[in-house]
Amino acid sequence: MINNWLDILILAIIVITFVLGLVKGFLRMIIGIAAAIAGLIIAAIYYRPFSHVFDRMFSSEVWAQLVAFAVIFIAVLIIGALVSFLLSKVVKGPLRFIDRVLGGALGLVEGVLICGVLVIAQLAFPVDKEALMRSSLAPYCYWLTKGMVQVIPRELKEKFKETYQEIVDAPRDHGEKI
């Protein structure tokens, strides 16, 4: 089941977001999901102009764009976390238990969304195609990424589709296609 670093990362993200959902609760998790969606949209729009900040750090334009995309996405997640922390101070008493159970469920959803963004980034900026091809868990993220990619700019969408088709058409380790 776990074939490479991408599988480990996907599994870790889902487990961590579930546990965090239980701890944080529904209110904080719903804001986290909104931040993840906003982060994807904002990163997809602004990664290219922001990538020039990283041009001197990386010899590859693809790496600079990938890092810019990640920095923007993570910054929006951090802002969302700060807002959710402040709002969570409102929920107290018996509602807290219900808030936490619903938070665990939303944690799973957020983990899947974050994994979808991870796969979109890997498909749009194919730094390690081999990891995508060998991954056991990434194919489960593909259906989500196809829906999420509809909200990103055309240029990034074309990069995604090109690499996505390459990965889908490639034979898997056991000889099957995705």
CSV table of N, CA and C in Angstrom, one decimal:
chain,number,residue,atom,x,y,z
A,1,MET,N,0.8,-1.2,0.0
A,1,MET,CA,0.0,0.0,0.0
A,1,MET,C,0.9,1.3,0.0
A,2,ILE,N,1.9,1.3,0.9
A,2,ILE,CA,2.7,2.5,0.9
A,2,ILE,C,3.9,2.2,0.0
A,3,ASN,N,4.0,2.9,-1.1
A,3,ASN,CA,5.1,2.7,-2.1
A,3,ASN,C,6.2,3.7,-2.1
A,4,ASN,N,5.9,4.9,-1.7
A,4,ASN,CA,6.9,5.9,-1.8
A,4,ASN,C,6.6,7.1,-0.8
A,5,TRP,N,7.4,8.2,-1.0
A,5,TRP,CA,7.2,9.3,-0.1
A,5,TRP,C,5.9,10.0,-0.3
A,6,LEU,N,5.3,9.9,-1.5
A,6,LEU,CA,4.0,10.6,-1.7
A,6,LEU,C,2.9,9.8,-1.0
A,7,ASP,N,2.9,8.5,-1.0
A,7,ASP,CA,2.0,7.7,-0.2
A,7,ASP,C,2.1,8.1,1.3
A,8,ILE,N,3.3,8.1,1.8
A,8,ILE,CA,3.5,8.4,3.2
A,8,ILE,C,2.9,9.8,3.5
A,9,LEU,N,3.2,10.8,2.7
A,9,LEU,CA,2.7,12.1,2.9
A,9,LEU,C,1.2,12.2,2.8
A,10,ILE,N,0.6,11.5,1.9
A,10,ILE,CA,-0.9,11.5,1.8
A,10,ILE,C,-1.5,10.9,3.0
A,11,LEU,N,-1.0,9.8,3.4
A,11,LEU,CA,-1.5,9.1,4.6
A,11,LEU,C,-1.3,10.0,5.9
A,12,ALA,N,-0.2,10.6,6.0
A,12,ALA,CA,0.1,11.4,7.2
A,12,ALA,C,-0.8,12.6,7.2
A,13,ILE,N,-1.1,13.2,6.0
A,13,ILE,CA,-1.9,14.4,6.0
A,13,ILE,C,-3.4,14.0,6.4
A,14,ILE,N,-3.9,12.9,6.0
A,14,ILE,CA,-5.2,12.5,6.3
A,14,ILE,C,-5.3,12.1,7.8
A,15,VAL,N,-4.4,11.4,8.3
A,15,VAL,CA,-4.4,11.1,9.8
A,15,VAL,C,-4.3,12.3,10.6
A,16,ILE,N,-3.4,13.2,10.3
A,16,ILE,CA,-3.1,14.4,11.1
A,16,ILE,C,-4.4,15.3,11.0
A,17,THR,N,-5.0,15.5,9.9
A,17,THR,CA,-6.1,16.4,9.8
A,17,THR,C,-7.3,15.8,10.5
A,18,PHE,N,-7.5,14.5,10.5
A,18,PHE,CA,-8.6,13.8,11.3
A,18,PHE,C,-8.4,14.1,12.8
A,19,VAL,N,-7.2,13.9,13.3
A,19,VAL,CA,-6.9,14.1,14.7
A,19,VAL,C,-7.0,15.5,15.1
A,20,LEU,N,-6.5,16.4,14.2
A,20,LEU,CA,-6.7,17.8,14.5
A,20,LEU,C,-8.1,18.3,14.5
A,21,GLY,N,-8.9,17.6,13.6
A,21,GLY,CA,-10.4,17.9,13.6
A,21,GLY,C,-11.0,17.6,14.9
A,22,LEU,N,-10.7,16.4,15.5
A,22,LEU,CA,-11.2,16.0,16.8
A,22,LEU,C,-10.8,17.0,17.8
A,23,VAL,N,-9.6,17.5,17.8
A,23,VAL,CA,-9.1,18.4,18.8
A,23,VAL,C,-9.6,19.8,18.6
A,24,LYS,N,-9.7,20.3,17.4
A,24,LYS,CA,-10.1,21.7,17.1
A,24,LYS,C,-11.6,21.9,17.1
A,25,GLY,N,-12.3,20.9,16.5
A,25,GLY,CA,-13.8,21.1,16.5
A,25,GLY,C,-14.2,21.6,15.1
A,26,PHE,N,-15.6,21.5,14.9
A,26,PHE,CA,-16.2,21.8,13.7
A,26,PHE,C,-16.0,23.3,13.2
A,27,LEU,N,-16.2,24.2,14.1
A,27,LEU,CA,-16.0,25.6,13.7
A,27,LEU,C,-14.6,25.9,13.2
A,28,ARG,N,-13.6,25.5,13.9
A,28,ARG,CA,-12.3,25.8,13.4
A,28,ARG,C,-12.0,25.0,12.1
A,29,MET,N,-12.5,23.8,12.0
A,29,MET,CA,-12.3,23.0,10.8
A,29,MET,C,-12.9,23.5,9.6
A,30,ILE,N,-14.2,24.1,9.7
A,30,ILE,CA,-14.9,24.6,8.5
A,30,ILE,C,-14.1,25.8,8.0
A,31,ILE,N,-13.6,26.6,8.9
A,31,ILE,CA,-12.7,27.7,8.5
A,31,ILE,C,-11.5,27.2,7.8
A,32,GLY,N,-10.9,26.1,8.3
A,32,GLY,CA,-9.7,25.5,7.7
A,32,GLY,C,-10.0,25.1,6.3
A,33,ILE,N,-11.1,24.5,6.1
A,33,ILE,CA,-11.5,24.0,4.7
A,33,ILE,C,-11.7,25.2,3.8
A,34,ALA,N,-12.4,26.2,4.3
A,34,ALA,CA,-12.5,27.4,3.5
A,34,ALA,C,-11.2,28.0,3.1
A,35,ALA,N,-10.3,28.0,4.1
A,35,ALA,CA,-8.9,28.5,3.8
A,35,ALA,C,-8.2,27.7,2.8
A,36,ALA,N,-8.4,26.4,2.8
A,36,ALA,CA,-7.7,25.5,1.9
A,36,ALA,C,-8.2,25.8,0.4
A,37,ILE,N,-9.5,25.9,0.3
A,37,ILE,CA,-10.1,26.2,-1.0
A,37,ILE,C,-9.6,27.6,-1.5
A,38,ALA,N,-9.7,28.6,-0.6
A,38,ALA,CA,-9.2,30.0,-0.9
A,38,ALA,C,-7.7,29.9,-1.3
A,39,GLY,N,-7.0,29.1,-0.5
A,39,GLY,CA,-5.5,29.0,-0.8
A,39,GLY,C,-5.2,28.5,-2.1
A,40,LEU,N,-6.0,27.5,-2.6
A,40,LEU,CA,-5.8,26.9,-3.9
A,40,LEU,C,-6.1,27.9,-5.0
A,41,ILE,N,-7.2,28.6,-4.8
A,41,ILE,CA,-7.6,29.6,-5.8
A,41,ILE,C,-6.6,30.8,-5.9
A,42,ILE,N,-6.2,31.3,-4.7
A,42,ILE,CA,-5.2,32.4,-4.7
A,42,ILE,C,-3.9,32.0,-5.2
A,43,ALA,N,-3.4,30.8,-4.8
A,43,ALA,CA,-2.1,30.3,-5.2
A,43,ALA,C,-2.1,30.1,-6.7
A,44,ALA,N,-3.2,29.5,-7.3
A,44,ALA,CA,-3.3,29.3,-8.7
A,44,ALA,C,-3.3,30.6,-9.5
A,45,ILE,N,-3.8,31.6,-8.9
A,45,ILE,CA,-3.8,32.9,-9.7
A,45,ILE,C,-2.5,33.7,-9.6
A,46,TYR,N,-1.9,33.6,-8.4
A,46,TYR,CA,-0.7,34.5,-8.1
A,46,TYR,C,0.6,33.8,-8.1
A,47,TYR,N,0.7,32.5,-8.3
A,47,TYR,CA,2.0,31.8,-8.2
A,47,TYR,C,3.0,32.3,-9.2
A,48,ARG,N,2.6,32.6,-10.4
A,48,ARG,CA,3.5,33.0,-11.5
A,48,ARG,C,4.2,34.3,-11.2
A,49,PRO,N,3.5,35.4,-10.8
A,49,PRO,CA,4.2,36.7,-10.5
A,49,PRO,C,5.0,36.5,-9.2
A,50,PHE,N,4.5,35.7,-8.3
A,50,PHE,CA,5.3,35.6,-7.0
A,50,PHE,C,6.5,34.7,-7.2
A,51,SER,N,6.5,33.8,-8.2
A,51,SER,CA,7.7,32.9,-8.4
A,51,SER,C,9.0,33.7,-8.7
A,52,HIS,N,8.9,34.9,-9.2
A,52,HIS,CA,10.1,35.7,-9.5
A,52,HIS,C,10.9,36.0,-8.2
A,53,VAL,N,10.2,35.9,-7.1
A,53,VAL,CA,11.0,36.1,-5.8
A,53,VAL,C,11.9,34.9,-5.6
A,54,PHE,N,11.6,33.8,-6.1
A,54,PHE,CA,12.5,32.6,-5.9
A,54,PHE,C,13.4,32.2,-7.1
A,55,ASP,N,13.4,33.1,-8.1
A,55,ASP,CA,14.2,32.8,-9.3
A,55,ASP,C,15.7,32.6,-9.0
A,56,ARG,N,16.2,33.4,-8.1
A,56,ARG,CA,17.6,33.4,-7.7
A,56,ARG,C,17.9,32.2,-6.9
A,57,MET,N,16.9,31.6,-6.2
A,57,MET,CA,17.2,30.5,-5.3
A,57,MET,C,17.2,29.2,-6.0
A,58,PHE,N,16.5,29.1,-7.2
A,58,PHE,CA,16.4,27.8,-7.9
A,58,PHE,C,16.8,28.0,-9.3
A,59,SER,N,17.5,27.0,-9.9
A,59,SER,CA,18.0,27.1,-11.3
A,59,SER,C,16.8,26.8,-12.2
A,60,SER,N,15.8,26.1,-11.7
A,60,SER,CA,14.7,25.7,-12.5
A,60,SER,C,13.5,26.6,-12.3
A,61,GLU,N,12.9,27.1,-13.4
A,61,GLU,CA,11.6,27.9,-13.3
A,61,GLU,C,10.5,27.1,-12.7
A,62,VAL,N,10.5,25.8,-13.0
A,62,VAL,CA,9.4,24.9,-12.4
A,62,VAL,C,9.5,24.9,-10.9
A,63,TRP,N,10.7,24.8,-10.3
A,63,TRP,CA,10.9,24.7,-8.9
A,63,TRP,C,10.5,26.1,-8.3
A,64,ALA,N,10.9,27.2,-8.9
A,64,ALA,CA,10.5,28.5,-8.4
A,64,ALA,C,9.0,28.7,-8.4
A,65,GLN,N,8.3,28.2,-9.4
A,65,GLN,CA,6.8,28.3,-9.5
A,65,GLN,C,6.2,27.3,-8.4
A,66,LEU,N,6.7,26.2,-8.3
A,66,LEU,CA,6.2,25.2,-7.3
A,66,LEU,C,6.3,25.8,-5.9
A,67,VAL,N,7.5,26.4,-5.5
A,67,VAL,CA,7.7,27.0,-4.2
A,67,VAL,C,6.8,28.2,-4.0
A,68,ALA,N,6.6,29.0,-5.0
A,68,ALA,CA,5.7,30.1,-4.9
A,68,ALA,C,4.3,29.7,-4.7
A,69,PHE,N,3.8,28.7,-5.4
A,69,PHE,CA,2.5,28.1,-5.2
A,69,PHE,C,2.3,27.6,-3.8
A,70,ALA,N,3.3,26.9,-3.3
A,70,ALA,CA,3.3,26.3,-1.9
A,70,ALA,C,3.3,27.4,-0.9
A,71,VAL,N,4.1,28.4,-1.0
A,71,VAL,CA,4.2,29.5,0.0
A,71,VAL,C,2.9,30.3,0.0
A,72,ILE,N,2.3,30.6,-1.1
A,72,ILE,CA,1.0,31.3,-1.1
A,72,ILE,C,-0.1,30.4,-0.4
A,73,PHE,N,-0.2,29.2,-0.8
A,73,PHE,CA,-1.2,28.2,-0.3
A,73,PHE,C,-1.0,28.1,1.3
A,74,ILE,N,0.2,27.9,1.7
A,74,ILE,CA,0.4,27.8,3.2
A,74,ILE,C,0.1,29.1,3.9
A,75,ALA,N,0.5,30.2,3.3
A,75,ALA,CA,0.2,31.5,4.0
A,75,ALA,C,-1.3,31.7,4.2
A,76,VAL,N,-2.1,31.3,3.2
A,76,VAL,CA,-3.6,31.5,3.3
A,76,VAL,C,-4.1,30.5,4.4
A,77,LEU,N,-3.5,29.3,4.5
A,77,LEU,CA,-3.9,28.3,5.5
A,77,LEU,C,-3.6,28.9,6.9
A,78,ILE,N,-2.4,29.6,7.1
A,78,ILE,CA,-2.0,30.2,8.4
A,78,ILE,C,-3.0,31.3,8.8
A,79,ILE,N,-3.4,32.1,7.8
A,79,ILE,CA,-4.3,33.2,8.1
A,79,ILE,C,-5.7,32.6,8.5
A,80,GLY,N,-6.1,31.6,7.8
A,80,GLY,CA,-7.3,30.9,8.2
A,80,GLY,C,-7.3,30.3,9.6
A,81,ALA,N,-6.1,29.7,10.0
A,81,ALA,CA,-5.9,29.1,11.3
A,81,ALA,C,-6.0,30.2,12.4
A,82,LEU,N,-5.5,31.4,12.1
A,82,LEU,CA,-5.6,32.4,13.1
A,82,LEU,C,-7.0,32.9,13.3
A,83,VAL,N,-7.7,33.1,12.2
A,83,VAL,CA,-9.1,33.5,12.3
A,83,VAL,C,-9.9,32.4,13.1
A,84,SER,N,-9.7,31.1,12.7
A,84,SER,CA,-10.5,30.1,13.4
A,84,SER,C,-10.2,30.0,14.9
A,85,PHE,N,-9.0,30.2,15.3
A,85,PHE,CA,-8.6,30.2,16.7
A,85,PHE,C,-9.4,31.2,17.4
A,86,LEU,N,-9.4,32.4,16.9
A,86,LEU,CA,-10.2,33.5,17.6
A,86,LEU,C,-11.6,33.2,17.7
A,87,LEU,N,-12.2,32.6,16.6
A,87,LEU,CA,-13.7,32.3,16.6
A,87,LEU,C,-14.0,31.1,17.5
A,88,SER,N,-13.1,30.2,17.7
A,88,SER,CA,-13.3,29.0,18.5
A,88,SER,C,-13.5,29.3,20.0
A,89,LYS,N,-13.1,30.5,20.4
A,89,LYS,CA,-13.3,30.9,21.8
A,89,LYS,C,-14.8,31.0,22.1
A,90,VAL,N,-15.7,31.1,21.1
A,90,VAL,CA,-17.1,31.3,21.3
A,90,VAL,C,-17.8,30.0,21.7
A,91,VAL,N,-17.3,28.8,21.3
A,91,VAL,CA,-18.0,27.5,21.5
A,91,VAL,C,-17.5,27.0,22.9
A,92,LYS,N,-18.5,26.8,23.8
A,92,LYS,CA,-18.1,26.2,25.1
A,92,LYS,C,-19.3,25.3,25.6
A,93,GLY,N,-19.0,24.6,26.7
A,93,GLY,CA,-20.1,23.8,27.3
A,93,GLY,C,-20.4,22.5,26.5
A,94,PRO,N,-21.7,22.0,26.6
A,94,PRO,CA,-22.0,20.8,26.0
A,94,PRO,C,-21.9,20.8,24.5
A,95,LEU,N,-22.0,21.9,23.9
A,95,LEU,CA,-21.8,22.0,22.4
A,95,LEU,C,-20.4,21.6,22.0
A,96,ARG,N,-19.5,21.7,22.9
A,96,ARG,CA,-18.1,21.4,22.6
A,96,ARG,C,-17.9,20.0,22.1
A,97,PHE,N,-18.6,19.0,22.7
A,97,PHE,CA,-18.5,17.6,22.3
A,97,PHE,C,-18.9,17.4,20.9
A,98,ILE,N,-20.1,17.9,20.6
A,98,ILE,CA,-20.7,17.8,19.2
A,98,ILE,C,-19.7,18.5,18.2
A,99,ASP,N,-19.2,19.7,18.6
A,99,ASP,CA,-18.3,20.4,17.8
A,99,ASP,C,-17.0,19.6,17.5
A,100,ARG,N,-16.6,18.8,18.4
A,100,ARG,CA,-15.3,18.0,18.2
A,100,ARG,C,-15.6,16.8,17.3
A,101,VAL,N,-16.7,16.1,17.5
A,101,VAL,CA,-17.1,15.0,16.6
A,101,VAL,C,-17.2,15.4,15.2
A,102,LEU,N,-18.0,16.5,15.0
A,102,LEU,CA,-18.2,17.0,13.6
A,102,LEU,C,-16.8,17.5,13.1
A,103,GLY,N,-16.0,18.0,14.0
A,103,GLY,CA,-14.7,18.5,13.6
A,103,GLY,C,-13.8,17.3,13.0
A,104,GLY,N,-13.9,16.1,13.6
A,104,GLY,CA,-13.2,15.0,13.1
A,104,GLY,C,-13.6,14.6,11.7
A,105,ALA,N,-14.9,14.6,11.5
A,105,ALA,CA,-15.4,14.3,10.1
A,105,ALA,C,-14.9,15.4,9.1
A,106,LEU,N,-14.9,16.6,9.5
A,106,LEU,CA,-14.5,17.7,8.6
A,106,LEU,C,-12.9,17.6,8.5
A,107,GLY,N,-12.3,17.1,9.5
A,107,GLY,CA,-10.8,16.9,9.4
A,107,GLY,C,-10.5,16.0,8.2
A,108,LEU,N,-11.2,14.9,8.1
A,108,LEU,CA,-11.0,14.0,7.0
A,108,LEU,C,-11.2,14.7,5.7
A,109,VAL,N,-12.3,15.4,5.6
A,109,VAL,CA,-12.6,16.2,4.3
A,109,VAL,C,-11.4,17.1,4.0
A,110,GLU,N,-11.0,17.9,5.0
A,110,GLU,CA,-9.9,18.8,4.8
A,110,GLU,C,-8.6,18.1,4.3
A,111,GLY,N,-8.3,16.9,4.9
A,111,GLY,CA,-7.2,16.1,4.6
A,111,GLY,C,-7.2,15.7,3.1
A,112,VAL,N,-8.4,15.3,2.7
A,112,VAL,CA,-8.6,14.9,1.3
A,112,VAL,C,-8.4,16.1,0.4
A,113,LEU,N,-8.9,17.3,0.8
A,113,LEU,CA,-8.7,18.5,-0.1
A,113,LEU,C,-7.3,18.9,-0.2
A,114,ILE,N,-6.6,18.8,0.9
A,114,ILE,CA,-5.1,19.1,0.9
A,114,ILE,C,-4.4,18.1,0.1
A,115,CYS,N,-4.7,16.9,0.1
A,115,CYS,CA,-4.1,15.9,-0.7
A,115,CYS,C,-4.4,16.1,-2.2
A,116,GLY,N,-5.6,16.6,-2.5
A,116,GLY,CA,-6.0,17.0,-3.8
A,116,GLY,C,-5.1,18.1,-4.3
A,117,VAL,N,-4.9,19.1,-3.5
A,117,VAL,CA,-4.0,20.2,-3.9
A,117,VAL,C,-2.6,19.7,-4.1
A,118,LEU,N,-2.1,18.8,-3.2
A,118,LEU,CA,-0.8,18.2,-3.4
A,118,LEU,C,-0.6,17.5,-4.7
A,119,VAL,N,-1.7,16.8,-5.1
A,119,VAL,CA,-1.6,16.1,-6.4
A,119,VAL,C,-1.7,17.1,-7.6
A,120,ILE,N,-2.5,18.1,-7.4
A,120,ILE,CA,-2.6,19.2,-8.5
A,120,ILE,C,-1.2,19.8,-8.6
A,121,ALA,N,-0.6,20.1,-7.5
A,121,ALA,CA,0.8,20.7,-7.6
A,121,ALA,C,1.8,19.8,-8.3
A,122,GLN,N,1.7,18.5,-7.9
A,122,GLN,CA,2.6,17.5,-8.5
A,122,GLN,C,2.3,17.3,-10.0
A,123,LEU,N,1.0,17.4,-10.4
A,123,LEU,CA,0.7,17.2,-11.8
A,123,LEU,C,1.0,18.5,-12.6
A,124,ALA,N,0.8,19.7,-12.0
A,124,ALA,CA,1.1,20.9,-12.7
A,124,ALA,C,2.6,21.3,-12.8
A,125,PHE,N,3.3,20.9,-11.8
A,125,PHE,CA,4.7,21.1,-11.7
A,125,PHE,C,5.4,19.7,-11.5
A,126,PRO,N,5.5,19.0,-12.6
A,126,PRO,CA,6.0,17.6,-12.5
A,126,PRO,C,7.4,17.4,-12.1
A,127,VAL,N,7.7,17.6,-10.8
A,127,VAL,CA,9.1,17.5,-10.3
A,127,VAL,C,9.5,16.0,-10.2
A,128,ASP,N,8.5,15.2,-9.8
A,128,ASP,CA,8.8,13.8,-9.5
A,128,ASP,C,7.6,12.9,-10.1
A,129,LYS,N,7.6,12.8,-11.4
A,129,LYS,CA,6.5,12.0,-12.0
A,129,LYS,C,6.5,10.5,-11.5
A,130,GLU,N,7.7,10.0,-11.3
A,130,GLU,CA,7.9,8.6,-10.8
A,130,GLU,C,7.1,8.4,-9.5
A,131,ALA,N,7.1,9.4,-8.6
A,131,ALA,CA,6.4,9.2,-7.4
A,131,ALA,C,4.9,9.1,-7.6
A,132,LEU,N,4.4,9.9,-8.6
A,132,LEU,CA,3.0,9.8,-9.0
A,132,LEU,C,2.6,8.5,-9.6
A,133,MET,N,3.5,8.0,-10.5
A,133,MET,CA,3.2,6.7,-11.1
A,133,MET,C,3.2,5.5,-10.2
A,134,ARG,N,4.1,5.6,-9.2
A,134,ARG,CA,4.3,4.5,-8.3
A,134,ARG,C,3.3,4.6,-7.1
A,135,SER,N,2.7,5.7,-6.8
A,135,SER,CA,1.9,5.9,-5.7
A,135,SER,C,0.6,5.0,-5.7
A,136,SER,N,0.3,4.4,-4.6
A,136,SER,CA,-0.9,3.6,-4.4
A,136,SER,C,-2.1,4.5,-4.0
A,137,LEU,N,-1.8,5.6,-3.3
A,137,LEU,CA,-2.8,6.5,-2.8
A,137,LEU,C,-3.2,7.7,-3.7
A,138,ALA,N,-2.3,8.1,-4.5
A,138,ALA,CA,-2.5,9.3,-5.4
A,138,ALA,C,-3.7,9.0,-6.4
A,139,PRO,N,-3.8,7.8,-6.9
A,139,PRO,CA,-5.0,7.6,-7.8
A,139,PRO,C,-6.3,7.9,-7.2
A,140,TYR,N,-6.4,7.7,-5.9
A,140,TYR,CA,-7.7,8.0,-5.2
A,140,TYR,C,-7.9,9.6,-5.1
A,141,CYS,N,-6.8,10.3,-5.2
A,141,CYS,CA,-7.0,11.8,-5.2
A,141,CYS,C,-7.3,12.3,-6.6
A,142,TYR,N,-7.1,11.5,-7.7
A,142,TYR,CA,-7.2,12.0,-9.0
A,142,TYR,C,-8.7,12.5,-9.3
A,143,TRP,N,-9.7,11.8,-8.8
A,143,TRP,CA,-11.1,12.2,-9.1
A,143,TRP,C,-11.3,13.5,-8.5
A,144,LEU,N,-10.8,13.8,-7.3
A,144,LEU,CA,-11.0,15.1,-6.6
A,144,LEU,C,-10.2,16.2,-7.4
A,145,THR,N,-9.0,15.9,-7.8
A,145,THR,CA,-8.2,16.9,-8.5
A,145,THR,C,-8.9,17.3,-9.8
A,146,LYS,N,-9.6,16.4,-10.5
A,146,LYS,CA,-10.2,16.8,-11.8
A,146,LYS,C,-11.3,17.8,-11.5
A,147,GLY,N,-12.0,17.7,-10.4
A,147,GLY,CA,-13.0,18.7,-10.1
A,147,GLY,C,-12.4,20.0,-9.6
A,148,MET,N,-11.4,19.9,-8.8
A,148,MET,CA,-10.7,21.1,-8.2
A,148,MET,C,-10.0,21.9,-9.3
A,149,VAL,N,-9.5,21.2,-10.3
A,149,VAL,CA,-8.7,21.9,-11.4
A,149,VAL,C,-9.6,22.9,-12.2
A,150,GLN,N,-10.9,22.7,-12.1
A,150,GLN,CA,-11.8,23.6,-12.9
A,150,GLN,C,-11.8,25.0,-12.4
A,151,VAL,N,-11.3,25.3,-11.2
A,151,VAL,CA,-11.3,26.6,-10.7
A,151,VAL,C,-10.0,27.3,-10.8
A,152,ILE,N,-9.0,26.7,-11.4
A,152,ILE,CA,-7.7,27.3,-11.6
A,152,ILE,C,-7.5,27.9,-13.0
A,153,PRO,N,-6.6,28.8,-13.2
A,153,PRO,CA,-6.4,29.4,-14.5
A,153,PRO,C,-6.0,28.4,-15.6
A,154,ARG,N,-6.3,28.8,-16.8
A,154,ARG,CA,-6.2,27.9,-18.0
A,154,ARG,C,-4.7,27.4,-18.1
A,155,GLU,N,-3.8,28.3,-18.0
A,155,GLU,CA,-2.4,27.9,-18.1
A,155,GLU,C,-2.0,26.8,-17.2
A,156,LEU,N,-2.4,26.9,-15.9
A,156,LEU,CA,-2.1,25.9,-14.9
A,156,LEU,C,-2.9,24.6,-15.2
A,157,LYS,N,-4.1,24.8,-15.7
A,157,LYS,CA,-5.0,23.7,-16.0
A,157,LYS,C,-4.4,22.9,-17.1
A,158,GLU,N,-3.8,23.5,-18.1
A,158,GLU,CA,-3.2,22.8,-19.2
A,158,GLU,C,-2.0,22.0,-18.8
A,159,LYS,N,-1.2,22.6,-17.9
A,159,LYS,CA,0.0,21.8,-17.3
A,159,LYS,C,-0.6,20.6,-16.6
A,160,PHE,N,-1.6,20.8,-15.8
A,160,PHE,CA,-2.2,19.7,-15.0
A,160,PHE,C,-2.7,18.6,-16.0
A,161,LYS,N,-3.5,19.0,-17.0
A,161,LYS,CA,-4.1,18.0,-17.9
A,161,LYS,C,-3.0,17.2,-18.6
A,162,GLU,N,-1.9,17.8,-19.1
A,162,GLU,CA,-0.9,17.2,-19.8
A,162,GLU,C,-0.2,16.1,-18.9
A,163,THR,N,0.2,16.5,-17.7
A,163,THR,CA,0.9,15.5,-16.9
A,163,THR,C,-0.1,14.4,-16.4
A,164,TYR,N,-1.3,14.9,-16.1
A,164,TYR,CA,-2.4,13.9,-15.6
A,164,TYR,C,-2.6,12.8,-16.7
A,165,GLN,N,-2.7,13.2,-17.9
A,165,GLN,CA,-2.9,12.2,-19.0
A,165,GLN,C,-1.7,11.2,-19.1
A,166,GLU,N,-0.5,11.8,-19.0
A,166,GLU,CA,0.7,11.0,-19.0
A,166,GLU,C,0.7,10.0,-17.9
A,167,ILE,N,0.3,10.4,-16.7
A,167,ILE,CA,0.3,9.5,-15.5
A,167,ILE,C,-0.8,8.4,-15.7
A,168,VAL,N,-2.0,8.8,-16.2
A,168,VAL,CA,-3.1,7.9,-16.3
A,168,VAL,C,-2.8,6.9,-17.4
A,169,ASP,N,-2.1,7.2,-18.5
A,169,ASP,CA,-1.8,6.3,-19.5
A,169,ASP,C,-0.6,5.4,-19.2
A,170,ALA,N,0.2,5.7,-18.2
A,170,ALA,CA,1.3,4.9,-17.9
A,170,ALA,C,0.9,3.6,-17.2
A,171,PRO,N,1.5,2.5,-17.5
A,171,PRO,CA,1.2,1.3,-16.8
A,171,PRO,C,1.7,1.3,-15.4
A,172,ARG,N,0.9,0.8,-14.5
A,172,ARG,CA,1.2,0.7,-13.1
A,172,ARG,C,2.2,-0.4,-12.9
A,173,ASP,N,2.7,-0.5,-11.7
A,173,ASP,CA,3.7,-1.6,-11.3
A,173,ASP,C,3.1,-3.0,-11.6
A,174,HIS,N,1.8,-3.2,-11.4
A,174,HIS,CA,1.2,-4.5,-11.6
A,174,HIS,C,0.6,-4.6,-13.0
A,175,GLY,N,0.9,-3.6,-13.9
A,175,GLY,CA,0.5,-3.7,-15.3
A,175,GLY,C,-0.8,-3.1,-15.6
A,176,GLU,N,-1.5,-2.5,-14.7
A,176,GLU,CA,-2.8,-1.9,-14.9
A,176,GLU,C,-2.7,-0.4,-15.1
A,177,LYS,N,-3.7,0.1,-15.8
A,177,LYS,CA,-3.8,1.6,-15.9
A,177,LYS,C,-4.7,2.1,-14.8
A,178,ILE,N,-4.6,3.4,-14.5
A,178,ILE,CA,-5.4,4.0,-13.4
A,178,ILE,C,-6.8,4.0,-13.9
